[in-house]
PDB file of C-alpha atoms in Angstrom:
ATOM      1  CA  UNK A  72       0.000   0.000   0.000  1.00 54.00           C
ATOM      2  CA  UNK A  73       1.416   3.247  -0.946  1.00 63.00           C
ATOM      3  CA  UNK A  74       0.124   6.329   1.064  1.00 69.00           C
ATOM      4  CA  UNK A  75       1.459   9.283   2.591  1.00 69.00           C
ATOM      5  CA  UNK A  76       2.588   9.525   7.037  1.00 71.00           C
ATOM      6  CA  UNK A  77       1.420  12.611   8.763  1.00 69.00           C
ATOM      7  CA  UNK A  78       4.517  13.106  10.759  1.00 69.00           C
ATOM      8  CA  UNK A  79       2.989  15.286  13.481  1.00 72.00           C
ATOM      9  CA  UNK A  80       0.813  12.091  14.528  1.00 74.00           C
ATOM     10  CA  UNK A  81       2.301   8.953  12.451  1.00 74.00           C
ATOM     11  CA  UNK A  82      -1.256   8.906  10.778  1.00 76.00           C
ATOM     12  CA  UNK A  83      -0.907   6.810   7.805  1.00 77.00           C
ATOM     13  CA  UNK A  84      -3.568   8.103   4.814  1.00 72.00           C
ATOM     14  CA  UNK A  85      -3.282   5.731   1.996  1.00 72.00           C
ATOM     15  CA  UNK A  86      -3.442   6.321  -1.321  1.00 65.00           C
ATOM     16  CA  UNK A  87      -6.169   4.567  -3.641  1.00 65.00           C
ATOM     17  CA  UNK A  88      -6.653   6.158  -6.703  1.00 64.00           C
ATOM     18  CA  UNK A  89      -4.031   6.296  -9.589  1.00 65.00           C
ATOM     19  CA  UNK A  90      -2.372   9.031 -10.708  1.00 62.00           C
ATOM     20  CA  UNK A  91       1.294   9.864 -11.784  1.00 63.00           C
ATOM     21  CA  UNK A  92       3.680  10.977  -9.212  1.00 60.00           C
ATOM     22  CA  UNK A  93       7.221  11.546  -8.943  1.00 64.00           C
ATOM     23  CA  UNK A  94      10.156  10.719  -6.530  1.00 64.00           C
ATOM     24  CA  UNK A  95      13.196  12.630  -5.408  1.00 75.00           C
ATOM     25  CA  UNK A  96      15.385  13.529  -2.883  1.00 86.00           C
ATOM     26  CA  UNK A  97      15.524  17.142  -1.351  1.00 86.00           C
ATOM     27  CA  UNK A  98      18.682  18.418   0.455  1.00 90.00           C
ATOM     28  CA  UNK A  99      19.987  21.722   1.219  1.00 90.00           C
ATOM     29  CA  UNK A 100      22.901  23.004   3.433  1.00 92.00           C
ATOM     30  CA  UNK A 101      24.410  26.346   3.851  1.00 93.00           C
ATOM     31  CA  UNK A 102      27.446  26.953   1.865  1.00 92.00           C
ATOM     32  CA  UNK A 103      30.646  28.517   3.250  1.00 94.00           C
ATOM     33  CA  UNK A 104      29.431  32.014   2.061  1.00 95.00           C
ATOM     34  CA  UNK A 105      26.385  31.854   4.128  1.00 92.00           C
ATOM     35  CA  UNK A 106      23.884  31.041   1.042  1.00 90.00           C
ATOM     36  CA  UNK A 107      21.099  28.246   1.004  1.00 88.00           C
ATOM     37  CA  UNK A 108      22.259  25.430  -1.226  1.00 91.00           C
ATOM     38  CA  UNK A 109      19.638  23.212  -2.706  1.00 91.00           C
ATOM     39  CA  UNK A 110      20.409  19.282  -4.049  1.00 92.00           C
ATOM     40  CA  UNK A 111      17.684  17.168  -5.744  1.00 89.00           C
ATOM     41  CA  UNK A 112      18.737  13.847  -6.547  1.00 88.00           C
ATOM     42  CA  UNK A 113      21.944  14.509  -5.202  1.00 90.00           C
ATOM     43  CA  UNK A 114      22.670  17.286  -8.159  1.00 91.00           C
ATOM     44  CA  UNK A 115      22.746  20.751  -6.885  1.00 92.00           C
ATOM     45  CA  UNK A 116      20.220  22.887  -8.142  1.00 91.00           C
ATOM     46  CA  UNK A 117      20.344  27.093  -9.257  1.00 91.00           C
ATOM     47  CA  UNK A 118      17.109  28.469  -8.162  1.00 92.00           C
ATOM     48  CA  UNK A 119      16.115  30.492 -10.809  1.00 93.00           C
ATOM     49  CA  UNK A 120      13.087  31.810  -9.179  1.00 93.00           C
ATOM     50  CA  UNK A 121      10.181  34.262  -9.694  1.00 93.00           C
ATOM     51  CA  UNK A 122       6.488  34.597  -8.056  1.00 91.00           C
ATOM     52  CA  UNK A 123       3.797  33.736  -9.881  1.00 91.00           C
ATOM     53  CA  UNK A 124       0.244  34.974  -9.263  1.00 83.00           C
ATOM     54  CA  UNK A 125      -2.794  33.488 -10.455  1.00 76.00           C
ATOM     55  CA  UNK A 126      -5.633  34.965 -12.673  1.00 70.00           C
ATOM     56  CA  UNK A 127      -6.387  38.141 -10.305  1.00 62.00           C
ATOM     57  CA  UNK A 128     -10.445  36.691 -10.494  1.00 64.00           C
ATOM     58  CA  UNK A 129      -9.473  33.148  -9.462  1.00 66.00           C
ATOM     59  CA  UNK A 130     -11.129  32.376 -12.742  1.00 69.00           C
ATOM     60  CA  UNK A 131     -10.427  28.236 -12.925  1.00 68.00           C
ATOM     61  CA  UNK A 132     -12.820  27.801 -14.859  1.00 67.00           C
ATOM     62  CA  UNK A 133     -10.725  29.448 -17.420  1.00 67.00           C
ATOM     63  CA  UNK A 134      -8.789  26.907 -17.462  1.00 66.00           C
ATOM     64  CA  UNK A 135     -11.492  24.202 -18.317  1.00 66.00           C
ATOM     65  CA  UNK A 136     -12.671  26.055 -21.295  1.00 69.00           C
ATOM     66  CA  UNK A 137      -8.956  26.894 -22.822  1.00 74.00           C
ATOM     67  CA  UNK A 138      -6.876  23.719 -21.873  1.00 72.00           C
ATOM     68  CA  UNK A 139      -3.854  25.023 -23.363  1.00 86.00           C
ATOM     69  CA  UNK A 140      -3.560  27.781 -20.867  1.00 86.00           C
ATOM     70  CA  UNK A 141      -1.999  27.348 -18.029  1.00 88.00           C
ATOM     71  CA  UNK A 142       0.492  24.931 -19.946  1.00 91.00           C
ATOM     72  CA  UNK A 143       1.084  27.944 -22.233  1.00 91.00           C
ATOM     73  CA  UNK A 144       1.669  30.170 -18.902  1.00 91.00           C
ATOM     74  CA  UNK A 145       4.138  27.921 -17.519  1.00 94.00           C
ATOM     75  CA  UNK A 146       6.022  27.250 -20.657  1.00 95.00           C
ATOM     76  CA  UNK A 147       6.755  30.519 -20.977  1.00 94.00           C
ATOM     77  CA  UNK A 148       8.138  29.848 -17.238  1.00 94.00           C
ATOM     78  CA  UNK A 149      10.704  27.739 -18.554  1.00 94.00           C
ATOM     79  CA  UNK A 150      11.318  29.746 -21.341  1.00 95.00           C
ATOM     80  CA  UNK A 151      12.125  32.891 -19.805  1.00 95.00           C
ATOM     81  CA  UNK A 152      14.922  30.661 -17.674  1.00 94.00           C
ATOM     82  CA  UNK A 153      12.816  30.456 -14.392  1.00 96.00           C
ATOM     83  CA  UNK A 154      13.286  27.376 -12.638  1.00 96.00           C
ATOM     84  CA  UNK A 155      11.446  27.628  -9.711  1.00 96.00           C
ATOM     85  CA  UNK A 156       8.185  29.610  -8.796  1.00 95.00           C
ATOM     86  CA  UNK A 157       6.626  31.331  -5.345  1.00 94.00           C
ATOM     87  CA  UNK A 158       3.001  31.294  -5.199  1.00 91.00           C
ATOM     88  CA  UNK A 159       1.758  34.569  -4.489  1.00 77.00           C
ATOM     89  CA  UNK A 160      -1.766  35.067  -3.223  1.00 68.00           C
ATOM     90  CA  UNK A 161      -4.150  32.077  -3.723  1.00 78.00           C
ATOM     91  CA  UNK A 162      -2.902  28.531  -3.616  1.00 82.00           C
ATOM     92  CA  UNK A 163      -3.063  26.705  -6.823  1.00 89.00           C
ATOM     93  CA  UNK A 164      -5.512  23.612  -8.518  1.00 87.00           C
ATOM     94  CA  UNK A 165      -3.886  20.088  -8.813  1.00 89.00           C
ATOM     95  CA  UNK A 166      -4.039  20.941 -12.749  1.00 88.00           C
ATOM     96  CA  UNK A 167      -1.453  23.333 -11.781  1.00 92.00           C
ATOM     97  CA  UNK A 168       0.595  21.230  -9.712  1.00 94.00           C
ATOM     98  CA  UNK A 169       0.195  18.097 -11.976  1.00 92.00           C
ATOM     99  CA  UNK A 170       1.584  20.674 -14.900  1.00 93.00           C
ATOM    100  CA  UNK A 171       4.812  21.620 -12.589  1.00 95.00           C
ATOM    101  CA  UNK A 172       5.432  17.813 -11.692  1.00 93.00           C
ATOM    102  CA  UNK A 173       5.861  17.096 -15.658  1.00 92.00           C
ATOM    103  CA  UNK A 174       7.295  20.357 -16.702  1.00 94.00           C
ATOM    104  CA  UNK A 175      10.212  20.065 -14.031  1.00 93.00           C
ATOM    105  CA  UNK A 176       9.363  23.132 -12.464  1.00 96.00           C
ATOM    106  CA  UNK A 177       9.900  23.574  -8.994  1.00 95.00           C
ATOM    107  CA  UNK A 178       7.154  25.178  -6.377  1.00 96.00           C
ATOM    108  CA  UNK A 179       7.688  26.946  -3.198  1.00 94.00           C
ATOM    109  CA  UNK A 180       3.867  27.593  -2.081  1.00 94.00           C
ATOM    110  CA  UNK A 181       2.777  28.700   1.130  1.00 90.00           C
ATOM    111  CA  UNK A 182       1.082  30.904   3.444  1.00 87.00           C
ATOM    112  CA  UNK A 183      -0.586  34.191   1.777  1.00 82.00           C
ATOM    113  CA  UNK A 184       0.856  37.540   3.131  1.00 80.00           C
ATOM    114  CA  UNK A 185      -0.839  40.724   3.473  1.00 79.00           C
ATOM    115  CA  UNK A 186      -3.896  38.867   4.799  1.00 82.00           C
ATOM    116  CA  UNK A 187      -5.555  37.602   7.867  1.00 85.00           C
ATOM    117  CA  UNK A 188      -2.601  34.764   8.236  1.00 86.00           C
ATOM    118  CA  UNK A 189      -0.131  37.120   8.969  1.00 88.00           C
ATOM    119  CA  UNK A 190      -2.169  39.348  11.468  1.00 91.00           C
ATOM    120  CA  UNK A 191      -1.288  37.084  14.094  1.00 93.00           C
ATOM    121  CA  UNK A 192      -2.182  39.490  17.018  1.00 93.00           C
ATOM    122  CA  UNK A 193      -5.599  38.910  16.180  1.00 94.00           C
ATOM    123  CA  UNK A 194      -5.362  35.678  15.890  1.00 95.00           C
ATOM    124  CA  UNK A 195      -7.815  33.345  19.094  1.00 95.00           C
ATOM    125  CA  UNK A 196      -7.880  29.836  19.481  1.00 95.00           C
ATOM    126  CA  UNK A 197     -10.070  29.265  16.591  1.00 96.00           C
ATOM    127  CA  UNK A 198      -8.280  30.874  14.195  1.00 94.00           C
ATOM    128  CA  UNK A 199      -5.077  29.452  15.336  1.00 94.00           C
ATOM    129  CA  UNK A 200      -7.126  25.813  15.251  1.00 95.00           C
ATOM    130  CA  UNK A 201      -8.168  26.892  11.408  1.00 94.00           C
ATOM    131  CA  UNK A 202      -4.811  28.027  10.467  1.00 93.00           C
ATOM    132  CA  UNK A 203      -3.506  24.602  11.563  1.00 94.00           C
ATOM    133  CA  UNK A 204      -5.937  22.548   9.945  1.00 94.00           C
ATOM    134  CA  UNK A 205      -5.562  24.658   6.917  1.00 92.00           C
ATOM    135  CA  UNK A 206      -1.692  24.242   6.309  1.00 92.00           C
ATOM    136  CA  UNK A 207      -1.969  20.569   7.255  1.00 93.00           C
ATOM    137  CA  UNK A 208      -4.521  19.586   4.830  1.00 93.00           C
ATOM    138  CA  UNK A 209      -2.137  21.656   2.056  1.00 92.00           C
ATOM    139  CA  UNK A 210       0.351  19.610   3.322  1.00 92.00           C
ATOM    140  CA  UNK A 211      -1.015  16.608   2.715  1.00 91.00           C
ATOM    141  CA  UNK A 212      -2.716  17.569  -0.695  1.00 91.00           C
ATOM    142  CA  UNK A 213       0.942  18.458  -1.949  1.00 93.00           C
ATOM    143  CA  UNK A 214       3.215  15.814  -0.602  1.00 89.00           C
ATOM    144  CA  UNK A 215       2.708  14.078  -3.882  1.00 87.00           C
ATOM    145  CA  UNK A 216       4.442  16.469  -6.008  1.00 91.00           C
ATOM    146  CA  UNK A 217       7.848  16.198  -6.557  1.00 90.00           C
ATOM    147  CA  UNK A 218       7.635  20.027  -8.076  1.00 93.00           C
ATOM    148  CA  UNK A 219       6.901  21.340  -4.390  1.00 93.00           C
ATOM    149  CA  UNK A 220      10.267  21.952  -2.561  1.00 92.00           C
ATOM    150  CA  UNK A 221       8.952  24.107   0.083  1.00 90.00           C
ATOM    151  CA  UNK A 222       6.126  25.102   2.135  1.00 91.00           C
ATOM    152  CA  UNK A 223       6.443  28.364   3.653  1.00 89.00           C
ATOM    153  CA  UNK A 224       4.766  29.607   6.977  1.00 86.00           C
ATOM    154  CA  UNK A 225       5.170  33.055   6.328  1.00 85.00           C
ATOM    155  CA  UNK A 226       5.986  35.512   3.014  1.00 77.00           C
ATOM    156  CA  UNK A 227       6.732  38.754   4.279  1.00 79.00           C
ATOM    157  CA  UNK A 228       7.462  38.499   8.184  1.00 86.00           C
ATOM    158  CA  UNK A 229       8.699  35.747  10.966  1.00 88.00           C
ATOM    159  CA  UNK A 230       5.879  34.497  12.697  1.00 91.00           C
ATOM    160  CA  UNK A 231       5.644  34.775  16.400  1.00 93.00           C
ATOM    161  CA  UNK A 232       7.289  31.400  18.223  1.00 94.00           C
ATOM    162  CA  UNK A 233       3.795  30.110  18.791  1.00 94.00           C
ATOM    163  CA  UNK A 234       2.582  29.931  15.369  1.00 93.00           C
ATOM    164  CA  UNK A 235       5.931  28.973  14.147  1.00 92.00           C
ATOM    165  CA  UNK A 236       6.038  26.040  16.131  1.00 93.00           C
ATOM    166  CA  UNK A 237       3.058  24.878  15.732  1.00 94.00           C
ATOM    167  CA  UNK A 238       3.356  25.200  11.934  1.00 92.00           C
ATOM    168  CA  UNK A 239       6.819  23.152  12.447  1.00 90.00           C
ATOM    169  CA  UNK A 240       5.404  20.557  14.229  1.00 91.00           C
ATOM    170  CA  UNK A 241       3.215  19.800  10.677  1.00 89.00           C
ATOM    171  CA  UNK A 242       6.475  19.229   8.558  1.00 77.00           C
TER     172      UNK A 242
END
């Protein structure tokens, strides 16, 4: 049986349906010089990176009517030498990641800035409890896709200890 481990609990979710996916193995270090080194399948890796925002209407359905687009979007990725790509704003479809996974483009998605996530003095227990639940669930939705590298708990600012632990204790 082939399935994914929650690592926060040992939870074991299985997976039953078929679908593509890739394997590979992520390393970084920090180099003498103080800069983040990344290694996938034990090559190291430029990041050649650049954000990428989505339609500004969330229009997916888009998408469904012009298959060719988002394929045509992130060609043009690759074309203009961009390796690697930070979601900005609104997290992405499975079209999307399933496009990134073939394509050999690499993902760094994450939590949205400039939004309720990162006003975390306003945060109570039930928003912390959502915020949880939320990142876990993207957690789990992405660990099949060899294009994600990253998930990041915050865009613009550090996170107080709290929030960064508990977000740690997802990984």
């Amino acid at each position: 049986t082939v399935g994914v481990t929650d690592p926060s609990d040992s939870t074991f979710f299985p997976i039953s349906e078929t679908k593509p996916f890739g394997l590979r193995q992520l390393a970084s270090n920090v180099s003498t010089e103080g800069s983040r080194q990344l290694f996938i399948n034990n090559e190291f890796i430029l990041v050649a990176g650049a954000g990428w925002s989505p339609d500004m209407f969330l229009r997916i359905e888009d998408r469904a009517s012009d298959k060719g687009k988002l394929l045509r979007q992130l060609e043009l990725v690759r074309h203009m030498g961009v390796n690697t790509i930070r979601l900005e704003g609104k997290w992405e479809d499975e079209a999307f990641f399933v496009l990134c996974d073939q394509l050999g483009i690499m993902v760094i998605p994450g939590i949205e800035c400039c939004s309720s996530w990162q006003n975390w003095n306003l945060w109570n227990d039930t928003m912390t409890e959502i915020a949880r639940v939320s990142v876990k669930g993207q957690l789990r939705r992405l660990a099949s896709h060899p294009s994600v590298i990253a998930f990041l708990g915050s865009s613009d600012e550090i996170p107080p200890a709290a929030v960064e632990q508990m977000y740690d204790q997802l990984y």
